[in-house]
Short mmCIF file of N, CA, C and O in Angstrom, two decimals:
data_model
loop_
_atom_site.label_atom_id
_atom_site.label_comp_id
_atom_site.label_asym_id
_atom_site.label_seq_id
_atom_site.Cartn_x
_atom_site.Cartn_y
_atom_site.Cartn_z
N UNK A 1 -4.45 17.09 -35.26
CA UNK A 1 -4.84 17.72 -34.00
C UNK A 1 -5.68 16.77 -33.14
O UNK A 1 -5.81 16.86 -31.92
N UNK A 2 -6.30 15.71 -34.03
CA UNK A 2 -7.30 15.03 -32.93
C UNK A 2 -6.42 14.31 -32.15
O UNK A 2 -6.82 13.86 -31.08
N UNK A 3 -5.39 14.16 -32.47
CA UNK A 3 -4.06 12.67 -30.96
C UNK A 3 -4.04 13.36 -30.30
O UNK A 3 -4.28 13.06 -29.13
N UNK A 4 -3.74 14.64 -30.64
CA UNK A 4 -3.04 15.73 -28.66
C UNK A 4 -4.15 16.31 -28.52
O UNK A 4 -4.13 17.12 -27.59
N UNK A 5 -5.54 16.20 -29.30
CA UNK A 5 -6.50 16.44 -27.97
C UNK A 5 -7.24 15.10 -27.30
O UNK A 5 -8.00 15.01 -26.33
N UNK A 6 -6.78 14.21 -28.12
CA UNK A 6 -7.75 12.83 -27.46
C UNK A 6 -6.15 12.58 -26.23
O UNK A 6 -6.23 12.03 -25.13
N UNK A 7 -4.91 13.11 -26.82
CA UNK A 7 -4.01 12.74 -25.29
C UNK A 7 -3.93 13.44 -24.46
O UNK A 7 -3.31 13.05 -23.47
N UNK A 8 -4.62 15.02 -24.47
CA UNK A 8 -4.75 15.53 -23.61
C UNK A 8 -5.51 15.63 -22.53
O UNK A 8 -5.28 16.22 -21.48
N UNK A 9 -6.86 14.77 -23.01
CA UNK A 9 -7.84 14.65 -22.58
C UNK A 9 -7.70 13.52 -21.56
O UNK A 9 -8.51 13.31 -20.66
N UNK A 10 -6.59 12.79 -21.79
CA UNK A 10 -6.31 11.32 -21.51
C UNK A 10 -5.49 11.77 -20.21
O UNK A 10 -5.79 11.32 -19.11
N UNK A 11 -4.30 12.80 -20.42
CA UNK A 11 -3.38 12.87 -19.41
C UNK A 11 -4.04 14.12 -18.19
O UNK A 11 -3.55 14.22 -17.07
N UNK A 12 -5.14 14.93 -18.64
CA UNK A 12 -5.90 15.51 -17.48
C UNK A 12 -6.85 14.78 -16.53
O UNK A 12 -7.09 15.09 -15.36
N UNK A 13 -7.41 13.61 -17.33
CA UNK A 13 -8.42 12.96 -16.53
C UNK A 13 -7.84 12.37 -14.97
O UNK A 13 -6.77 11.84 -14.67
N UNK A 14 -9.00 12.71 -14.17
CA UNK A 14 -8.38 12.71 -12.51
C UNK A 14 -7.54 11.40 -12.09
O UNK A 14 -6.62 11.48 -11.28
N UNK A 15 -7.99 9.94 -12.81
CA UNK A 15 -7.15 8.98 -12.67
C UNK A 15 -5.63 9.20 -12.96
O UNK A 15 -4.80 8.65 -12.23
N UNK A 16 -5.25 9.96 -13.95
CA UNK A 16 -3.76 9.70 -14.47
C UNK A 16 -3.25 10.79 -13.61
O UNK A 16 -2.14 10.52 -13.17
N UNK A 17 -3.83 12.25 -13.11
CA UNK A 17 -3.18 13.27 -12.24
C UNK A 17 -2.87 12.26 -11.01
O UNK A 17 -1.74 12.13 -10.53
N UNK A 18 -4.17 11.46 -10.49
CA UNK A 18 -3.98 11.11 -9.03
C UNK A 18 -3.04 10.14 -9.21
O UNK A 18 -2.36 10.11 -8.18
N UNK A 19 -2.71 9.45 -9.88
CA UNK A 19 -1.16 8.11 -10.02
C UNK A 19 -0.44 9.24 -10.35
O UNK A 19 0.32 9.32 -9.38
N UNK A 20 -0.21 10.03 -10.97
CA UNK A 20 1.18 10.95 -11.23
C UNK A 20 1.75 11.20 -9.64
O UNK A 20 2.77 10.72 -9.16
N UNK A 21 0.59 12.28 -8.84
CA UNK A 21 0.75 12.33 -7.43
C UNK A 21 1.47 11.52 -6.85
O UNK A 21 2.58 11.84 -6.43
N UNK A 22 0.76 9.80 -6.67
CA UNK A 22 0.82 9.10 -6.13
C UNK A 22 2.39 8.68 -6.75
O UNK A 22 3.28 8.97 -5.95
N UNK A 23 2.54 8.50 -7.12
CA UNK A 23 4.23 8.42 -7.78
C UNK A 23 5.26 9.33 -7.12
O UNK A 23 6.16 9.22 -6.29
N UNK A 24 4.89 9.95 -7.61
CA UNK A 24 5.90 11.21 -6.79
C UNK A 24 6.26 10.83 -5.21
O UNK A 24 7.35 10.59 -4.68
N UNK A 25 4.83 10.89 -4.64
CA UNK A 25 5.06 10.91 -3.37
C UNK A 25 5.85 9.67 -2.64
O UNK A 25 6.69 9.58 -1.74
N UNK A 26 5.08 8.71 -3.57
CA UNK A 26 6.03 7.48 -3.11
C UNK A 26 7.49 7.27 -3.41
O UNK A 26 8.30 6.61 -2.76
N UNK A 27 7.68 7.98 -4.55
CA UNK A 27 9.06 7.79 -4.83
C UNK A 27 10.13 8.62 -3.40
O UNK A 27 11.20 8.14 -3.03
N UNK A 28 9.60 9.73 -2.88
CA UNK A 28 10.09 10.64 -1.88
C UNK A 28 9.67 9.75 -0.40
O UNK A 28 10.44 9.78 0.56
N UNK A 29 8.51 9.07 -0.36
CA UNK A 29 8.29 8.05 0.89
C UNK A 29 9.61 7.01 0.57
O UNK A 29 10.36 6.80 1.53
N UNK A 30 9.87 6.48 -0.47
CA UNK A 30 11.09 5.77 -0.57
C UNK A 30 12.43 6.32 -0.26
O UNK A 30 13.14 5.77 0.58
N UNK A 31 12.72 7.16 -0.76
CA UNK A 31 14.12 7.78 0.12
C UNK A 31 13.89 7.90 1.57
O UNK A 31 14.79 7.48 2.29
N UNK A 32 12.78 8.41 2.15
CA UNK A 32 12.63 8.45 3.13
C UNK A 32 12.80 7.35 3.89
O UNK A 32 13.40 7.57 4.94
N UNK A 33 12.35 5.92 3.62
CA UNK A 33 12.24 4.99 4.17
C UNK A 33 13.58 4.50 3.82
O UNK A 33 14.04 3.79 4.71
N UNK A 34 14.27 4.64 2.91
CA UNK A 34 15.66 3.89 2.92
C UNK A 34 16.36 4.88 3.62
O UNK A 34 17.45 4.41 3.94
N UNK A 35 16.24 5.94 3.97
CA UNK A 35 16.63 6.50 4.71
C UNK A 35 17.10 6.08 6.29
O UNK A 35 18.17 6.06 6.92
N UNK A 36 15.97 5.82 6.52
CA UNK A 36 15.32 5.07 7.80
C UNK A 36 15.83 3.65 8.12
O UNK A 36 16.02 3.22 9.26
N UNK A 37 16.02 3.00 7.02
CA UNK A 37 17.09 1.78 7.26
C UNK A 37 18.43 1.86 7.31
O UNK A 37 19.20 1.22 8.03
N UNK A 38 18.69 2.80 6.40
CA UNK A 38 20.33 2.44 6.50
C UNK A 38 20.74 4.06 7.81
O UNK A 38 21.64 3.67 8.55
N UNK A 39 20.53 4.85 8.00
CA UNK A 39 20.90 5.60 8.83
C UNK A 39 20.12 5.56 10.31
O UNK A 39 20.37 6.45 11.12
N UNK A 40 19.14 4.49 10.64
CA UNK A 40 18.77 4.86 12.41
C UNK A 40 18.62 3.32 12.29
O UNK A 40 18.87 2.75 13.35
N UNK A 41 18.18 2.32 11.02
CA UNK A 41 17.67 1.28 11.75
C UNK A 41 19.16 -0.17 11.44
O UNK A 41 19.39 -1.17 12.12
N UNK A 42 19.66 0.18 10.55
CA UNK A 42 20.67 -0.58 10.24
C UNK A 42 22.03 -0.92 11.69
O UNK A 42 22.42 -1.84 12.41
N UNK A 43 22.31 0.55 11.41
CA UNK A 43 23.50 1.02 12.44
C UNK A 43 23.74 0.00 13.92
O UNK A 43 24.64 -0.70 14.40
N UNK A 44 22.59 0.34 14.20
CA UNK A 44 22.35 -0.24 16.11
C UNK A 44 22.28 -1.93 15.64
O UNK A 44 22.85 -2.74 16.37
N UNK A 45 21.55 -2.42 14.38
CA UNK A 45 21.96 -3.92 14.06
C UNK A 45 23.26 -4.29 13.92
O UNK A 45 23.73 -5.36 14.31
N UNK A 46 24.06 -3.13 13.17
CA UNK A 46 25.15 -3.70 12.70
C UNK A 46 26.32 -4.02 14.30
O UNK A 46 26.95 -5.01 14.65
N UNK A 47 26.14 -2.56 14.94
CA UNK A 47 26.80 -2.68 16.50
C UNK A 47 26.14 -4.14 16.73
O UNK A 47 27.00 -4.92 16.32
N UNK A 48 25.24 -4.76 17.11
CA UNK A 48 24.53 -5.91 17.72
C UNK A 48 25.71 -7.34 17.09
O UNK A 48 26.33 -8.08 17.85
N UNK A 49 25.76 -7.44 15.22
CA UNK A 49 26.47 -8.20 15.21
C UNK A 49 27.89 -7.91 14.89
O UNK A 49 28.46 -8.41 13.92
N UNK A 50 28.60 -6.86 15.96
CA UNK A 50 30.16 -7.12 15.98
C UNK A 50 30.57 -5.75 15.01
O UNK A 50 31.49 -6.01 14.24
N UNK A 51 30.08 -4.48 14.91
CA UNK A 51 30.28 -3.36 14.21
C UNK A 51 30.22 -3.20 12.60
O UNK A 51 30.76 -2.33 11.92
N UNK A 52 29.44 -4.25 12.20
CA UNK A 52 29.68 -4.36 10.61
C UNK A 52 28.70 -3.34 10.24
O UNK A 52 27.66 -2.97 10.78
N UNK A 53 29.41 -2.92 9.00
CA UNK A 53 28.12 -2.22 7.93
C UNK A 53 27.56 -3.06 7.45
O UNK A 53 28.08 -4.12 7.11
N UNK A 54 26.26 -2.73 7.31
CA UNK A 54 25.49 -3.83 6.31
C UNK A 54 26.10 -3.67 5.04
O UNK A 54 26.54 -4.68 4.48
N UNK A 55 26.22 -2.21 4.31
CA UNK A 55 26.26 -1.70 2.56
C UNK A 55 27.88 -2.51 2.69
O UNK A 55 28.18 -2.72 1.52
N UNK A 56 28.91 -2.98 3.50
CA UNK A 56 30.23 -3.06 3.02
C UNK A 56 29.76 -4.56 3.10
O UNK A 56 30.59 -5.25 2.52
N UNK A 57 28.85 -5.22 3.54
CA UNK A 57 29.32 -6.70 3.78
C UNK A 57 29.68 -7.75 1.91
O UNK A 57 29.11 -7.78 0.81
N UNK A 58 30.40 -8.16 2.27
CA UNK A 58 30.57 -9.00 0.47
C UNK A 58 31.51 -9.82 0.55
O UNK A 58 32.37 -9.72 1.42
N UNK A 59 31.50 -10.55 -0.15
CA UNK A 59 31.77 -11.93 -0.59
C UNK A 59 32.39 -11.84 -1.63
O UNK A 59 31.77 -11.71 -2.68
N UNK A 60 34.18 -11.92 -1.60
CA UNK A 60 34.80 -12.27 -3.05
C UNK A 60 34.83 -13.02 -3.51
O UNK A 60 35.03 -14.06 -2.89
N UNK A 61 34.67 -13.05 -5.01
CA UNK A 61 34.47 -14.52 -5.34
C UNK A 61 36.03 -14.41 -6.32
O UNK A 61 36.36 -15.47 -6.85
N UNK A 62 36.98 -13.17 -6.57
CA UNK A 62 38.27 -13.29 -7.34
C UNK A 62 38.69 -12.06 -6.84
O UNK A 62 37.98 -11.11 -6.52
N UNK A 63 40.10 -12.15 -6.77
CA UNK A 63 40.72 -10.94 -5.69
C UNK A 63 41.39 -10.35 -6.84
O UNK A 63 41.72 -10.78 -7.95
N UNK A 64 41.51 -9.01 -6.12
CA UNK A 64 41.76 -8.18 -7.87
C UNK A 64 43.74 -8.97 -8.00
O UNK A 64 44.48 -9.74 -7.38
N UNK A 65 43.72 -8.03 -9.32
CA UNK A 65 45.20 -8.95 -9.39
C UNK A 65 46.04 -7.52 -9.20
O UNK A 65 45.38 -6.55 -9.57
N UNK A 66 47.66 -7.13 -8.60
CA UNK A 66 48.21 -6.33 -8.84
C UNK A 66 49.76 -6.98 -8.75
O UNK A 66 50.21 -7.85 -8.00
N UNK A 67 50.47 -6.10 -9.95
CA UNK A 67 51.23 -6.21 -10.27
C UNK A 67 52.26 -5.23 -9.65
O UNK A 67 51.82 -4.15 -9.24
N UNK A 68 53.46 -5.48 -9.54
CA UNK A 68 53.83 -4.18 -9.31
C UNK A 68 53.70 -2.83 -8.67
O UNK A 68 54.16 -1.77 -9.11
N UNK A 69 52.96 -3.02 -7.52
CA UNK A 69 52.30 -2.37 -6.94
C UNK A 69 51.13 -1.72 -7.95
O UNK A 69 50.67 -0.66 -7.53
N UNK A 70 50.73 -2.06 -8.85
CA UNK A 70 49.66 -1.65 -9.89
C UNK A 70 48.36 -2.76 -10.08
O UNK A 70 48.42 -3.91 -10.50
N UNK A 71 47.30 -2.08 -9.67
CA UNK A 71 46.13 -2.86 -9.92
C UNK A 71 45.72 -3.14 -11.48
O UNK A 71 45.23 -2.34 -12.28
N UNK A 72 45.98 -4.16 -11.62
CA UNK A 72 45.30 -4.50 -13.19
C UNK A 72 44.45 -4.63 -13.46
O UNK A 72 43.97 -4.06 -14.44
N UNK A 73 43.34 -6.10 -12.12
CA UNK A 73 42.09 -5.95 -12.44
C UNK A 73 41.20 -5.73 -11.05
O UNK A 73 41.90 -5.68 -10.04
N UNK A 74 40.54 -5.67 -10.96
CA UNK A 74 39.45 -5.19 -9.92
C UNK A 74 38.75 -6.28 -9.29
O UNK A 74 38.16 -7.10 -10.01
N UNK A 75 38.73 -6.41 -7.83
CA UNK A 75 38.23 -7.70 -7.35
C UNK A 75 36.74 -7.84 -7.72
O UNK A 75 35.98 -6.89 -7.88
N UNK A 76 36.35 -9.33 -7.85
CA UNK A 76 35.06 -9.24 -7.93
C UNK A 76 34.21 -9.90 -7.33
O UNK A 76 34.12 -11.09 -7.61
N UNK A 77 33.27 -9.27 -6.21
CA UNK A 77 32.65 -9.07 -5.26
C UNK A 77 31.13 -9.06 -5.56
O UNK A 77 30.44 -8.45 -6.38
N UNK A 78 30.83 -10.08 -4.48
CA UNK A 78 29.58 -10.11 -4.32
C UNK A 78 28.52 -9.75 -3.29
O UNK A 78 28.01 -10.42 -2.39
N UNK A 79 28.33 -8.51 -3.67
CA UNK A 79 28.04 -7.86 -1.97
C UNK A 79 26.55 -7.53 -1.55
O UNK A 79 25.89 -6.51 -1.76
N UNK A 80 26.23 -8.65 -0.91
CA UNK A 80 24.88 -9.07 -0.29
C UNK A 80 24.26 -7.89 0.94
O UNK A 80 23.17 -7.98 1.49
N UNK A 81 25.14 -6.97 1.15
CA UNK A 81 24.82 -6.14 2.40
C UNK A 81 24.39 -4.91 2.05
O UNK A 81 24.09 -4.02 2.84
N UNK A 82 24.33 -4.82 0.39
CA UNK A 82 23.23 -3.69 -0.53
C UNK A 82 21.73 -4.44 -0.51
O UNK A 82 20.56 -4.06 -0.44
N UNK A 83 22.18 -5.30 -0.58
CA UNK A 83 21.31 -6.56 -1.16
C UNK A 83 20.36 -6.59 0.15
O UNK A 83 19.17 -6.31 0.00
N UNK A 84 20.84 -6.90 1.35
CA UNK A 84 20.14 -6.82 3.03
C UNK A 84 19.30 -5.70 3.14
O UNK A 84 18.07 -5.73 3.21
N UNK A 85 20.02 -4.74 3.14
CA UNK A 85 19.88 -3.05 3.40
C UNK A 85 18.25 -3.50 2.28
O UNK A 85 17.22 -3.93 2.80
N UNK A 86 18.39 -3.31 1.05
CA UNK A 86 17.50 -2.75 -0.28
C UNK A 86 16.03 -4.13 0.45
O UNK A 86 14.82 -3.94 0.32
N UNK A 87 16.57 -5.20 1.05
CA UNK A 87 15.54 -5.93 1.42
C UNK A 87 14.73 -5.33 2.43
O UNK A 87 13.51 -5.46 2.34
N UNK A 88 15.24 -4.65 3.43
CA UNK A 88 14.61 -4.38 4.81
C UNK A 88 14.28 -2.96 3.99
O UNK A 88 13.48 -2.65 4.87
N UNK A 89 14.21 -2.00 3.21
CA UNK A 89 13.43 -1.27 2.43
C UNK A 89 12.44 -1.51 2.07
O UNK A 89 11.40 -1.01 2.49
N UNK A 90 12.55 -2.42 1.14
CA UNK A 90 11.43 -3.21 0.73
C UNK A 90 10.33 -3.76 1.47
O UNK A 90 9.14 -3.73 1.18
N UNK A 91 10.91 -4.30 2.51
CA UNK A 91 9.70 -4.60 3.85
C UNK A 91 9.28 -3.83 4.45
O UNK A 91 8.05 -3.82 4.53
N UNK A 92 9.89 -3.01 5.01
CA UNK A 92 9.30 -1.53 5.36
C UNK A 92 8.55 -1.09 4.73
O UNK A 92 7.38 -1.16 5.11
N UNK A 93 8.85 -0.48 3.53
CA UNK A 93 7.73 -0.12 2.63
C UNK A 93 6.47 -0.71 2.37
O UNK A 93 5.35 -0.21 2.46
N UNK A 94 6.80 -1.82 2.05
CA UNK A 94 5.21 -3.00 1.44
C UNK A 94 4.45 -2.75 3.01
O UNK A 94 3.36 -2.22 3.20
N UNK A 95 5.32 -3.24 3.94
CA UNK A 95 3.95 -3.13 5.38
C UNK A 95 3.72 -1.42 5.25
O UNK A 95 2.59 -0.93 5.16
N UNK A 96 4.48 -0.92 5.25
CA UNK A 96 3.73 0.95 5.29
C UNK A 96 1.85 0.74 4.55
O UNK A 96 0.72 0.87 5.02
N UNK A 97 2.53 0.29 3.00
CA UNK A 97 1.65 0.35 2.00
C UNK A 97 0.48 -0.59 2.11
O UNK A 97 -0.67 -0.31 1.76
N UNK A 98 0.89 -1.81 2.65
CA UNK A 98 -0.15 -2.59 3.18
C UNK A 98 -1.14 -2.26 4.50
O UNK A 98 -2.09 -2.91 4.93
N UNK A 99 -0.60 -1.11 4.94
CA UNK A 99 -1.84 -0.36 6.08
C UNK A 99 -2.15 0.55 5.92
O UNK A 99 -2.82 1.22 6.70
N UNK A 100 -1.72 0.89 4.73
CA UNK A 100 -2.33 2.94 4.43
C UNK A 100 -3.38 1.85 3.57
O UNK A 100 -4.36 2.55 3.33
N UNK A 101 -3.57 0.80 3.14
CA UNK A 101 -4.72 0.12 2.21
C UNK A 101 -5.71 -0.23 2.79
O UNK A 101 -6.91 -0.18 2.53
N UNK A 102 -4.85 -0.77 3.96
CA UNK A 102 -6.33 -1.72 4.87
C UNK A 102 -6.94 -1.05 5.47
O UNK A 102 -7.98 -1.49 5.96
N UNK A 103 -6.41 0.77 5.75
CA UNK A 103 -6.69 1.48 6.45
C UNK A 103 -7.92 2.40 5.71
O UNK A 103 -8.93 2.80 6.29
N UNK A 104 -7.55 2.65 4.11
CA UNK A 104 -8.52 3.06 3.50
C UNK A 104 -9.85 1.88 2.90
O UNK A 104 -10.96 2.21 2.47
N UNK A 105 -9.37 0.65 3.03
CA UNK A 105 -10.67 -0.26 2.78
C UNK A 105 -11.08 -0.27 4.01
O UNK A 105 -12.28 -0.18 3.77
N UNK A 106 -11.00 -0.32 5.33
CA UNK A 106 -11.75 -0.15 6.46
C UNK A 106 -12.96 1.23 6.19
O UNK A 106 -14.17 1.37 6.38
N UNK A 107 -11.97 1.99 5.72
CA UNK A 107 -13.04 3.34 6.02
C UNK A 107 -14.19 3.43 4.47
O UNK A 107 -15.13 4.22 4.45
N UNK A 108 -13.95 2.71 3.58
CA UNK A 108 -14.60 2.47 2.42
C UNK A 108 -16.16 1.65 2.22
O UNK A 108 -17.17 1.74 1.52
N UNK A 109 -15.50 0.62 3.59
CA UNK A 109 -16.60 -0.02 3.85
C UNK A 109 -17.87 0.43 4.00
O UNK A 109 -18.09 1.44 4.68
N UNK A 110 -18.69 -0.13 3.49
CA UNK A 110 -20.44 0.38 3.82
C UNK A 110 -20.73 -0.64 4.87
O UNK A 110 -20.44 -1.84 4.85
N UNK A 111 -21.53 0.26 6.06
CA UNK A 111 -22.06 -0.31 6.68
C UNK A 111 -23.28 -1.35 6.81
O UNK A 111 -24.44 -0.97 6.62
N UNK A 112 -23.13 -2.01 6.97
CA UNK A 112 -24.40 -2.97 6.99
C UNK A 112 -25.58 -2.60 7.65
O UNK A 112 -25.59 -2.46 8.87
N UNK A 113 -26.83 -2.39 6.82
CA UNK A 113 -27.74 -1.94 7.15
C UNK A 113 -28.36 -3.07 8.19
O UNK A 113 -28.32 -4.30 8.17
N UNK A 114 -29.16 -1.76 9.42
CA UNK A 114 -29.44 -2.52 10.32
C UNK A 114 -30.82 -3.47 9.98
O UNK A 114 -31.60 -2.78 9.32
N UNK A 115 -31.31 -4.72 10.21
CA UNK A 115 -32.46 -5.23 9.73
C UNK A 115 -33.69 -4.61 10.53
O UNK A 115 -33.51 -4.42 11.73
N UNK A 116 -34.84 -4.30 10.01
CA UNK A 116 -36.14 -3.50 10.11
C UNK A 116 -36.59 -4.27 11.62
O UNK A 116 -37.01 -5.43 11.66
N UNK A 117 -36.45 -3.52 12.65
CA UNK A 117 -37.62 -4.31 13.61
C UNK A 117 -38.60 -5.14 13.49
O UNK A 117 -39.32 -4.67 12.61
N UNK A 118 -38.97 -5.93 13.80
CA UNK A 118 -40.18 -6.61 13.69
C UNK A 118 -41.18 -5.55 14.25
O UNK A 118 -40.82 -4.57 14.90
N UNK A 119 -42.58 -5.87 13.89
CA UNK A 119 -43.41 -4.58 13.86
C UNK A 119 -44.29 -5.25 15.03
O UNK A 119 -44.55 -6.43 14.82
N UNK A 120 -44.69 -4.80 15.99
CA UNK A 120 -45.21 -5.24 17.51
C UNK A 120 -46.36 -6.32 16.99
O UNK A 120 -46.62 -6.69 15.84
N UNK A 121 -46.92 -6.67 18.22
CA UNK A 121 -48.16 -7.09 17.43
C UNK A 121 -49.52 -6.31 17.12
O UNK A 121 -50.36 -6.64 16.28
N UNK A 122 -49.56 -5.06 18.08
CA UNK A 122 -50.41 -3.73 17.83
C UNK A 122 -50.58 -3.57 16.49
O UNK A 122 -51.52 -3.85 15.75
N UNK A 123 -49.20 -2.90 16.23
CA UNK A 123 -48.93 -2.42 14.77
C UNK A 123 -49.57 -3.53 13.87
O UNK A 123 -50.50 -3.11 13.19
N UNK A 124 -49.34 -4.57 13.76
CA UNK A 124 -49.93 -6.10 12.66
C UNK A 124 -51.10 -5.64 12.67
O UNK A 124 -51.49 -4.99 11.70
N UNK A 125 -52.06 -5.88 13.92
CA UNK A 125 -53.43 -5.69 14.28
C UNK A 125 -53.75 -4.33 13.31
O UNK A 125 -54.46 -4.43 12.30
N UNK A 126 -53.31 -3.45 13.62
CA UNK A 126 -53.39 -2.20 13.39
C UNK A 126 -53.45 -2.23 11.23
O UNK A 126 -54.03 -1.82 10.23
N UNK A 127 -52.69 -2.81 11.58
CA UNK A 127 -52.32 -2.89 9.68
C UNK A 127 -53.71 -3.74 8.80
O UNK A 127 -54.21 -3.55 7.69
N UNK A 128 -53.99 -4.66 9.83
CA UNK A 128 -54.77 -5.78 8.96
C UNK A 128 -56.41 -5.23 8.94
O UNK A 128 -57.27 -5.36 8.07
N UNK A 129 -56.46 -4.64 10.18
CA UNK A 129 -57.72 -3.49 10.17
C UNK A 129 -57.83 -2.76 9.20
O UNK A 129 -58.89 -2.64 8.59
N UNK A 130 -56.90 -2.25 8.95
CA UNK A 130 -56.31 -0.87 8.05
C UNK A 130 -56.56 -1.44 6.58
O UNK A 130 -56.88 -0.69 5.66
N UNK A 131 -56.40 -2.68 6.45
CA UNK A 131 -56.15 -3.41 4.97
C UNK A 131 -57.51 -3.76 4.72
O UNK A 131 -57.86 -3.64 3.55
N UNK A 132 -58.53 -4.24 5.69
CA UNK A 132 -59.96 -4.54 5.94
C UNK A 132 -61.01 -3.44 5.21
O UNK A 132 -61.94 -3.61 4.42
N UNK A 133 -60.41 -2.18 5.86
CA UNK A 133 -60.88 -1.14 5.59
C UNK A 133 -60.94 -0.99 4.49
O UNK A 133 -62.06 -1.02 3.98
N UNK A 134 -59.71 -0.77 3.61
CA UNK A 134 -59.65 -0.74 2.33
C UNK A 134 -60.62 -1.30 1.44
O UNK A 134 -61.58 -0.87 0.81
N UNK A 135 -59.91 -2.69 1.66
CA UNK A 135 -61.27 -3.74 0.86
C UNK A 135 -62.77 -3.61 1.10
O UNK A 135 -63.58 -4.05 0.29
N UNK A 136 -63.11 -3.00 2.22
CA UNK A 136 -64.59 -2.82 2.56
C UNK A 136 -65.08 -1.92 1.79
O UNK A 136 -66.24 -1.93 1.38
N UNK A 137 -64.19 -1.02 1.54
CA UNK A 137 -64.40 1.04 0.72
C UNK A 137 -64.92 0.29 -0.49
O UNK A 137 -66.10 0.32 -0.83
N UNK A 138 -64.01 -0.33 -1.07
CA UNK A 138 -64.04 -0.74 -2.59
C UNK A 138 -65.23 -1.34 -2.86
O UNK A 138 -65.47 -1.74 -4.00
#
C-alpha cells in the first residue's frame, strides 16, 4: 500500500495536475494551429506560387511499376510539402509559446525598489542633535 499512496501523493501534487493541464491544452492549441496553416494560411501561399498544395508537393525518387494495367509496386515518394506544412506549425507554435513566456516573465518581474531619498540637510541636523541627546542622557 505504501507505492499507491507515495504515487498518489505524487500524481495530486499541483505541479503534475498543472503539466497534465498544460498538455492537454497544448495538444488542442496544436490542432488548432495546424489548423491555421494548412486551411487559411497555406492556401493563399499555395495560389501565390502557381495553385500548388503544399501536403501534395513530392519528389519521386522510383515510379511505381504496373503491369498489365496492374500496380505491383507503389511509387516511392518523397514528399517535402507535409514536411513544409508540419514546419510552418512548428514556427507558429514556438513564437505563440515564446510570448505567452516573455509575457509571463515580464509580469513575474519584481520591481526594483526605488533607492531611499537622501535625507535633507534639516533632517541630518535634526538626527545628530537627536543622537547628542542620547549620549548626553546616558
Amino acid at each position: 500500500m505504501g507505492l499507491l499512496k507515495e504515487f498518489r501523493d505524487f500524481a495530486m501534487r499541483g505541479n503534475v495536475v498543472d503539466m497534465a493541464v498544460g498538455v492537454i491544452i497544448g495538444g488542442a492549441f496544436g490542432k488548432i494551429v495546424s489548423s491555421l496553416v494548412a486551411d487559411v494560411i497555406m492556401p493563399p501561399i499555395g495560389v501565390l506560387i502557381g495553385g500548388v498544395h503544399f501536403s501534395e508537393l513530392s519528389l519521386t525518387l522510383k515510379s511505381a511499376i504496373i503491369e498489365n494495367g496492374v500496380q505491383i509496386a507503389s511509387a516511392v515518394t518523397l514528399n517535402y510539402g507535409n514536411f513544409l506544412q508540419t514546419t510552418f506549425d512548428f514556427l507558429i507554435i514556438s513564437f505563440c509559446i515564446f510570448m505567452f513566456v516573455k509575457g509571463i516573465n515580464t509580469l513575474r518581474k519584481k520591481p526594483v525598489p526605488a533607492k531611499p531619498e537622501e535625507p535633507s540637510n534639516e533632517e541630518k541636523l535634526l538626527r545628530e542633535i537627536r543622537d547628542l541627546l542620547k549620549e548626553n542622557k546616558k
